[in-house]
CSV table of C-alpha atoms and ligand atoms in Angstrom, one decimal:
chain,number,residue,atom,x,y,z
A,30,UNK,CA,144.7,173.9,95.0
A,31,UNK,CA,144.4,170.1,95.1
A,32,UNK,CA,141.8,168.7,97.4
A,33,UNK,CA,143.3,167.1,100.5
A,34,UNK,CA,142.5,163.5,101.4
A,35,UNK,CA,140.4,164.7,104.3
A,36,UNK,CA,138.4,167.1,102.1
A,37,UNK,CA,137.9,164.4,99.4
A,38,UNK,CA,136.8,161.8,102.0
A,39,UNK,CA,134.4,164.2,103.8
A,40,UNK,CA,132.9,165.6,100.7
A,41,UNK,CA,132.2,162.0,99.4
A,42,UNK,CA,131.0,161.0,102.8
A,43,UNK,CA,128.4,163.8,103.3
A,44,UNK,CA,126.9,163.0,99.8
A,45,UNK,CA,127.0,159.2,100.3
A,46,UNK,CA,123.6,157.5,100.3
A,47,UNK,CA,125.1,154.1,101.2
A,48,UNK,CA,128.2,153.6,103.3
A,49,UNK,CA,129.9,150.5,104.7
A,50,UNK,CA,132.6,150.1,107.4
A,51,UNK,CA,134.9,147.1,107.9
A,52,UNK,CA,136.8,146.9,111.2
A,53,UNK,CA,139.4,144.7,112.7
A,54,UNK,CA,141.3,144.3,116.0
A,55,UNK,CA,143.0,147.7,115.6
A,56,UNK,CA,139.8,149.6,116.3
A,57,UNK,CA,139.9,148.0,119.8
A,58,UNK,CA,143.6,148.4,120.4
A,59,UNK,CA,143.2,151.8,122.2
A,60,UNK,CA,140.6,150.1,124.5
A,61,UNK,CA,143.4,147.8,125.7
A,62,UNK,CA,142.5,144.7,123.7
A,63,UNK,CA,145.7,143.4,122.0
A,64,UNK,CA,145.6,142.8,118.3
A,65,UNK,CA,146.4,139.4,116.7
A,66,UNK,CA,149.5,140.4,114.9
A,67,UNK,CA,150.6,142.9,117.6
A,68,UNK,CA,152.7,141.9,120.6
A,69,UNK,CA,149.6,140.6,122.3
A,70,UNK,CA,148.9,138.1,119.5
A,71,UNK,CA,150.7,135.5,121.5
A,72,UNK,CA,149.0,133.8,124.5
A,73,UNK,CA,151.6,131.8,126.4
A,74,UNK,CA,153.5,130.1,123.6
A,75,UNK,CA,150.5,129.9,121.3
A,76,UNK,CA,149.7,132.0,118.3
A,77,UNK,CA,146.1,133.3,118.9
A,78,UNK,CA,145.3,132.0,115.4
A,79,UNK,CA,146.5,128.4,116.4
A,80,UNK,CA,144.1,128.2,119.3
A,81,UNK,CA,141.2,129.6,117.3
A,82,UNK,CA,140.8,126.3,115.4
A,83,UNK,CA,138.8,123.0,115.5
A,84,UNK,CA,142.0,121.1,115.7
A,85,UNK,CA,143.0,122.9,118.9
A,86,UNK,CA,139.6,122.1,120.3
A,87,UNK,CA,139.9,118.4,119.4
A,88,UNK,CA,143.3,118.3,121.1
A,89,UNK,CA,142.3,120.1,124.3
A,90,UNK,CA,139.0,121.9,124.7
A,91,UNK,CA,140.0,122.9,128.3
A,92,UNK,CA,143.0,124.8,126.9
A,93,UNK,CA,140.8,126.5,124.3
A,94,UNK,CA,138.3,127.6,127.0
A,95,UNK,CA,141.1,128.8,129.2
A,96,UNK,CA,142.2,131.0,126.2
A,97,UNK,CA,138.7,132.4,125.6
A,98,UNK,CA,137.9,132.7,129.3
A,99,UNK,CA,141.0,134.9,129.5
A,100,UNK,CA,139.9,137.0,126.6
A,101,UNK,CA,136.4,137.4,128.1
A,102,UNK,CA,138.0,138.5,131.4
A,103,UNK,CA,140.1,141.0,129.7
A,104,UNK,CA,137.4,142.4,127.5
A,105,UNK,CA,135.2,142.9,130.5
A,106,UNK,CA,137.7,145.3,131.8
A,107,UNK,CA,137.8,147.3,128.6
A,108,UNK,CA,135.5,150.0,127.3
A,109,UNK,CA,134.8,151.4,123.8
A,110,UNK,CA,137.1,154.1,122.7
A,111,UNK,CA,136.4,157.4,120.8
A,112,UNK,CA,136.8,155.4,117.5
A,113,UNK,CA,133.9,153.0,118.4
A,114,UNK,CA,131.8,156.0,119.5
A,115,UNK,CA,132.5,158.0,116.3
A,116,UNK,CA,131.3,155.0,114.2
A,117,UNK,CA,128.1,154.6,116.3
A,118,UNK,CA,127.4,158.4,115.9
A,119,UNK,CA,127.9,158.3,112.2
A,120,UNK,CA,125.5,155.3,112.0
A,121,UNK,CA,122.9,157.3,114.0
A,122,UNK,CA,123.2,160.3,111.6
A,123,UNK,CA,122.9,158.1,108.6
A,124,UNK,CA,119.9,156.1,109.8
A,125,UNK,CA,118.2,159.4,110.9
A,126,UNK,CA,118.7,160.7,107.4
A,127,UNK,CA,117.1,157.5,105.9
A,128,UNK,CA,120.4,156.5,104.4
A,129,UNK,CA,122.1,153.1,104.5
A,130,UNK,CA,124.9,152.3,106.9
A,131,UNK,CA,126.5,148.9,107.5
A,132,UNK,CA,129.1,148.1,110.1
A,133,UNK,CA,131.0,144.9,109.4
A,134,UNK,CA,133.3,143.7,112.1
A,135,UNK,CA,135.8,140.9,112.5
A,136,UNK,CA,136.0,141.6,116.2
A,137,UNK,CA,134.3,139.3,118.8
A,138,UNK,CA,134.8,141.7,121.8
A,139,UNK,CA,131.4,143.4,121.7
A,140,UNK,CA,132.8,146.9,122.0
A,141,UNK,CA,130.9,148.3,118.9
A,142,UNK,CA,127.6,147.2,120.5
A,143,UNK,CA,128.6,148.8,123.8
A,144,UNK,CA,129.3,152.1,122.0
A,145,UNK,CA,125.8,152.0,120.6
A,146,UNK,CA,126.3,150.5,117.2
A,147,UNK,CA,123.0,148.9,116.2
A,148,UNK,CA,123.4,145.3,115.0
A,149,UNK,CA,126.8,145.3,113.5
A,150,UNK,CA,127.5,142.3,111.2
A,151,UNK,CA,129.7,140.1,113.4
A,152,UNK,CA,131.5,138.0,110.7
A,153,UNK,CA,133.4,136.0,113.3
A,154,UNK,CA,131.0,135.6,116.1
A,155,UNK,CA,131.0,136.9,119.7
A,156,UNK,CA,133.0,136.3,122.9
A,157,UNK,CA,129.6,136.6,124.7
A,158,UNK,CA,127.8,133.8,123.0
A,159,UNK,CA,128.2,130.0,123.4
A,160,UNK,CA,126.9,127.1,121.3
A,161,UNK,CA,126.0,123.6,122.4
A,162,UNK,CA,127.7,120.8,120.5
A,163,UNK,CA,124.7,118.6,121.1
A,164,UNK,CA,121.5,120.6,120.5
A,165,UNK,CA,123.3,123.5,118.6
A,166,UNK,CA,121.4,126.1,120.7
A,167,UNK,CA,123.2,129.5,120.8
A,168,UNK,CA,122.9,131.5,124.0
A,169,UNK,CA,124.2,134.8,125.5
A,170,UNK,CA,126.7,133.9,128.3
A,171,UNK,CA,128.6,136.5,130.4
A,172,UNK,CA,129.7,134.2,133.2
A,173,UNK,CA,133.4,135.0,134.0
A,174,UNK,CA,134.9,132.6,134.9
A,175,UNK,CA,133.0,130.5,132.4
A,176,UNK,CA,132.8,127.8,135.1
A,177,UNK,CA,134.2,127.9,138.6
A,178,UNK,CA,137.1,125.6,137.6
A,179,UNK,CA,138.5,128.4,135.4
A,180,UNK,CA,138.8,130.9,138.2
A,181,UNK,CA,142.3,132.3,138.3
A,182,UNK,CA,143.3,130.4,135.1
A,183,UNK,CA,144.3,131.9,131.8
A,184,UNK,CA,147.5,133.8,132.7
A,185,UNK,CA,149.3,134.7,129.4
A,186,UNK,CA,152.6,134.0,131.1
A,187,UNK,CA,154.5,131.3,129.0
A,188,UNK,CA,155.7,129.9,132.3
A,189,UNK,CA,152.2,129.6,133.7
A,190,UNK,CA,151.5,126.0,134.8
A,191,UNK,CA,149.5,124.1,132.1
A,192,UNK,CA,146.3,122.7,133.6
A,193,UNK,CA,144.2,119.9,132.1
A,194,UNK,CA,140.5,120.6,132.6
A,195,UNK,CA,138.3,117.6,132.8
A,196,UNK,CA,135.1,117.2,130.7
A,197,UNK,CA,133.1,117.8,133.9
A,198,UNK,CA,134.7,121.2,134.4
A,199,UNK,CA,133.7,122.4,130.9
A,200,UNK,CA,130.6,124.6,130.5
A,201,UNK,CA,127.4,122.6,129.9
A,202,UNK,CA,124.2,123.3,128.2
A,203,UNK,CA,120.8,122.6,129.8
A,204,UNK,CA,120.6,119.5,127.6
A,205,UNK,CA,123.9,118.3,129.1
A,206,UNK,CA,125.9,119.0,125.9
A,207,UNK,CA,129.3,120.7,126.0
A,208,UNK,CA,129.3,124.4,125.2
A,209,UNK,CA,131.9,125.9,122.9
A,210,UNK,CA,132.6,129.6,122.1
A,211,UNK,CA,130.2,130.8,119.4
A,212,UNK,CA,133.0,132.2,117.2
A,213,UNK,CA,134.2,131.2,113.7
A,214,UNK,CA,137.5,129.3,113.9
A,215,UNK,CA,140.0,129.1,111.1
A,216,UNK,CA,138.9,126.5,108.6
A,217,UNK,CA,135.3,126.9,109.6
A,218,UNK,CA,132.7,128.5,107.4
A,219,UNK,CA,131.1,131.8,108.3
A,220,UNK,CA,127.4,132.0,108.8
A,221,UNK,CA,125.6,132.4,105.4
A,222,UNK,CA,123.3,135.0,106.9
A,223,UNK,CA,126.3,137.2,108.1
A,224,UNK,CA,128.1,136.8,104.7
A,225,UNK,CA,124.9,137.8,102.9
A,226,UNK,CA,124.3,140.8,105.2
A,227,UNK,CA,127.9,142.0,104.7
A,228,UNK,CA,127.7,141.6,100.9
A,229,UNK,CA,124.4,143.4,100.8
A,230,UNK,CA,125.9,146.3,102.8
A,231,UNK,CA,129.0,146.5,100.5
A,232,UNK,CA,127.2,146.0,97.2
A,233,UNK,CA,126.6,149.4,95.6
A,234,UNK,CA,128.0,151.4,98.5
A,235,UNK,CA,129.4,154.9,97.7
A,236,UNK,CA,132.1,154.6,100.3
A,237,UNK,CA,133.9,151.8,102.2
A,238,UNK,CA,135.8,152.8,105.3
A,239,UNK,CA,138.4,150.1,106.5
A,240,UNK,CA,139.6,150.6,110.1
A,241,UNK,CA,142.3,148.7,112.0
A,242,UNK,CA,142.7,145.5,110.0
A,243,UNK,CA,145.7,143.8,108.5
A,244,UNK,CA,143.2,142.5,105.9
A,245,UNK,CA,144.9,139.1,105.5
A,246,UNK,CA,142.0,136.9,106.8
A,247,UNK,CA,139.4,135.8,104.2
A,248,UNK,CA,136.6,136.1,103.3
A,249,UNK,CA,136.5,139.3,105.4
A,250,UNK,CA,139.3,141.0,103.5
A,251,UNK,CA,137.5,140.1,100.2
A,252,UNK,CA,134.9,142.9,100.8
A,253,UNK,CA,137.4,145.5,99.9
A,254,UNK,CA,138.1,144.5,96.3
A,255,UNK,CA,134.3,143.8,96.0
A,256,UNK,CA,133.6,147.5,96.9
A,257,UNK,CA,136.4,148.7,94.6
A,258,UNK,CA,135.0,146.8,91.7
A,259,UNK,CA,131.8,148.9,91.6
A,260,UNK,CA,133.6,152.2,92.1
A,261,UNK,CA,133.2,152.9,95.8
A,262,UNK,CA,135.7,155.3,97.4
A,263,UNK,CA,137.9,153.2,99.6
A,264,UNK,CA,139.3,154.8,102.7
A,265,UNK,CA,141.6,153.3,105.3
A,266,UNK,CA,142.5,154.3,108.9
A,267,UNK,CA,145.5,152.3,110.3
A,268,UNK,CA,148.7,152.9,112.2
A,269,UNK,CA,150.6,151.2,109.3
A,270,UNK,CA,150.0,150.0,105.8
A,271,UNK,CA,147.9,146.8,105.5
A,272,UNK,CA,147.3,144.2,102.8
A,273,UNK,CA,144.6,146.4,101.1
A,274,UNK,CA,146.3,149.8,101.4
A,275,UNK,CA,147.1,149.6,97.7
A,276,UNK,CA,143.4,149.5,96.9
A,277,UNK,CA,142.7,152.7,98.8
A,278,UNK,CA,141.8,156.1,97.4
A,279,UNK,CA,142.6,157.8,100.7
A,280,UNK,CA,144.6,156.6,103.7
A,281,UNK,CA,144.7,158.1,107.2
A,282,UNK,CA,147.7,156.9,109.2
A,283,UNK,CA,147.3,156.9,113.0
A,284,UNK,CA,145.3,155.5,115.8
A,285,UNK,CA,141.6,155.1,115.0
A,286,UNK,CA,140.6,156.4,118.4
A,287,UNK,CA,142.5,159.7,117.7
A,288,UNK,CA,141.5,160.0,114.0
A,289,UNK,CA,137.9,158.9,113.6
A,290,UNK,CA,136.1,161.5,115.9
A,291,UNK,CA,137.1,164.5,113.8
A,292,UNK,CA,137.3,162.6,110.4
A,293,UNK,CA,133.7,161.4,110.8
A,294,UNK,CA,132.3,164.7,112.3
A,295,UNK,CA,130.3,165.0,109.1
A,296,UNK,CA,126.5,165.1,109.0
A,297,UNK,CA,124.7,164.0,105.8
A,298,UNK,CA,124.3,166.8,103.3
A,299,UNK,CA,120.7,167.9,102.8
A,300,UNK,CA,119.5,166.5,99.4
A,301,UNK,CA,119.9,169.6,97.0
B,429,BV8,C1,137.1,129.7,105.9
B,429,BV8,C2,137.4,134.6,115.4
B,429,BV8,C3,136.3,127.9,104.5
B,429,BV8,C4,138.0,133.7,116.5
B,429,BV8,C5,138.8,134.7,113.4
B,429,BV8,C6,141.8,132.8,100.8
B,429,BV8,C7,143.1,133.1,100.8
B,429,BV8,C8,144.0,132.7,101.9
B,429,BV8,C9,143.5,132.0,103.0
B,429,BV8,C10,142.2,131.7,103.0
B,429,BV8,C11,141.3,132.1,101.9
B,429,BV8,N1,140.1,131.7,102.3
B,429,BV8,C12,140.1,131.1,103.5
B,429,BV8,C13,141.4,131.1,103.9
B,429,BV8,C14,141.8,130.5,105.2
B,429,BV8,C15,141.6,131.4,106.4
B,429,BV8,C16,142.4,132.6,106.3
B,429,BV8,O1,142.0,133.7,105.9
B,429,BV8,N2,143.7,132.5,106.7
B,429,BV8,C17,144.6,133.6,106.7
B,429,BV8,C18,145.4,133.6,108.0
B,429,BV8,C19,145.5,133.6,105.5
B,429,BV8,N3,140.1,131.8,106.5
B,429,BV8,C20,139.4,130.9,107.2
B,429,BV8,O2,139.7,129.9,107.8
B,429,BV8,C21,137.9,131.3,107.3
B,429,BV8,N4,137.1,130.2,107.1
B,429,BV8,O3,137.7,130.1,104.9
B,429,BV8,O4,136.3,128.6,105.8
B,429,BV8,C22,135.3,127.0,104.5
B,429,BV8,C23,134.3,127.2,103.6
B,429,BV8,C24,133.3,126.2,103.6
B,429,BV8,C25,133.3,125.1,104.5
B,429,BV8,C26,134.3,125.0,105.4
B,429,BV8,C27,135.3,126.0,105.4
B,429,BV8,C28,137.6,131.8,108.8
B,429,BV8,C29,138.3,133.0,109.2
B,429,BV8,C30,137.8,133.5,110.6
B,429,BV8,C31,138.7,133.0,111.7
B,429,BV8,N5,138.3,133.6,113.0
B,429,BV8,N6,138.4,135.3,114.6
B,429,BV8,C32,138.9,134.5,117.5
B,429,BV8,O5,138.9,135.7,117.4
B,429,BV8,O6,139.4,133.8,118.3
B,429,BV8,S1,139.9,135.6,112.4
B,429,BV8,C33,140.7,136.8,113.5
B,429,BV8,O7,141.9,137.1,112.9
B,429,BV8,C34,140.0,138.1,113.6
B,429,BV8,O8,138.6,138.0,113.7
B,429,BV8,C35,140.4,138.8,112.4
B,429,BV8,O9,139.7,138.4,111.3
B,429,BV8,C36,141.8,138.3,112.2
B,429,BV8,C37,142.9,139.2,112.7
B,429,BV8,O10,142.9,140.3,111.8
B,429,BV8,P1,142.8,141.8,112.3
B,429,BV8,O11,141.5,141.9,113.1
B,429,BV8,O12,143.0,142.6,111.2
B,429,BV8,O13,143.9,141.9,113.4
B,429,BV8,P2,145.5,142.0,113.2
B,429,BV8,O14,146.2,141.9,114.5
B,429,BV8,O15,145.9,141.1,112.1
B,429,BV8,O16,145.8,143.5,112.6
B,429,BV8,C38,145.5,144.6,113.4
B,429,BV8,C39,145.6,145.8,112.5
B,429,BV8,O17,145.2,146.9,113.2
B,429,BV8,C40,147.0,146.0,111.9
B,429,BV8,O18,146.9,146.4,110.6
B,429,BV8,C41,147.5,147.2,112.8
B,429,BV8,O19,148.4,148.0,112.1
B,429,BV8,C42,146.2,147.9,113.1
B,429,BV8,N7,146.2,148.7,114.3
B,429,BV8,C43,146.8,148.4,115.5
B,429,BV8,N8,146.5,149.4,116.4
B,429,BV8,C44,145.7,150.3,115.7
B,429,BV8,C45,145.5,149.9,114.4
B,429,BV8,N9,144.7,150.5,113.5
B,429,BV8,C46,144.1,151.7,113.9
B,429,BV8,N10,144.3,152.2,115.2
B,429,BV8,C47,145.1,151.5,116.1
B,429,BV8,N11,145.2,152.1,117.3
B,430,ZN,ZN1,122.3,121.7,124.3
């Protein structure tokens, strides 16, 4: 009787000494955070990806802050879902067993951390950090609105009146410099340290679990073929096929919040 995908996945998982997980917006969808390519990928008439760029910042930093302020406001109202919690639990089991677990996320919402994941590799930064354009200091910032001028702004309604925010209304650093969201915009390089931490977590892993990503954004999506090259079992959880489904050994179709709790309910097998 052939082994089911679930049996194959769980038998590999419980023996795995080193596992890596790559997540995207889909893992937060059941928490109420819209994905980029889903219906929520549009903010007013803007593609989320078009506002997440240095060009958009050059054109109108106030509009970009209105967009990120709106995402901070929304993320504040969202909580981790059972998918986030299942990943945090798996990490705890693996660390307790002295094994290697690396969570690599493209998400900037902070829900993995809220669920108890310890130091996920945040490839694309965080909604809750800001960076000064003058002194380059990076600080935690949970002010919502980001400055009083942004109160009540940010409606995703395409008919919402466009407001121009003055330079004085933008968030400022202690040095007086303008603060920008500490996230990686399209066309910007990822932090070398994050790339290195992710590569170290994927290199030689026995299993790579890919959850809720369309896998079209690079270099993040590049970690899947990297794991495949050295023979790791590649598993995917998604509501629909993604750009890397063809590379997967096992695919579980459905919401990660519904699938992960039972799929990951596996404790590390005692060494024989
Ligand atoms: C760079 C932070 C170079 C900001 C983000 C190679 C080939 C082609 C293009 C490139 C390439 N290399 C570089 C590029 C260009 C570009 C890129 O990849 N473009 C794409 C669009 C083709 N990459 C870059 O620009 C990167 N930088 O290359 O710099 C460089 C080098 C040196 C010096 C200077 C420059 C920077 C990329 C990072 C950009 N920042 N985010 C912000 O968030 O505002 S990317 C952002 O979009 C997210 O972080 C994420 O990475 C991506 C969205 O993807 P997903 O998270 O997967 O979300 P999506 O909506 O697409 O899909 C959701 C999935 O979930 C779907 O599959 C859906 O089915 C599933 N789902 C839905 N519900 C559920 C579910 N699954 C499970 N359960 C559910 N309930
Ligand atoms: Zn500063």
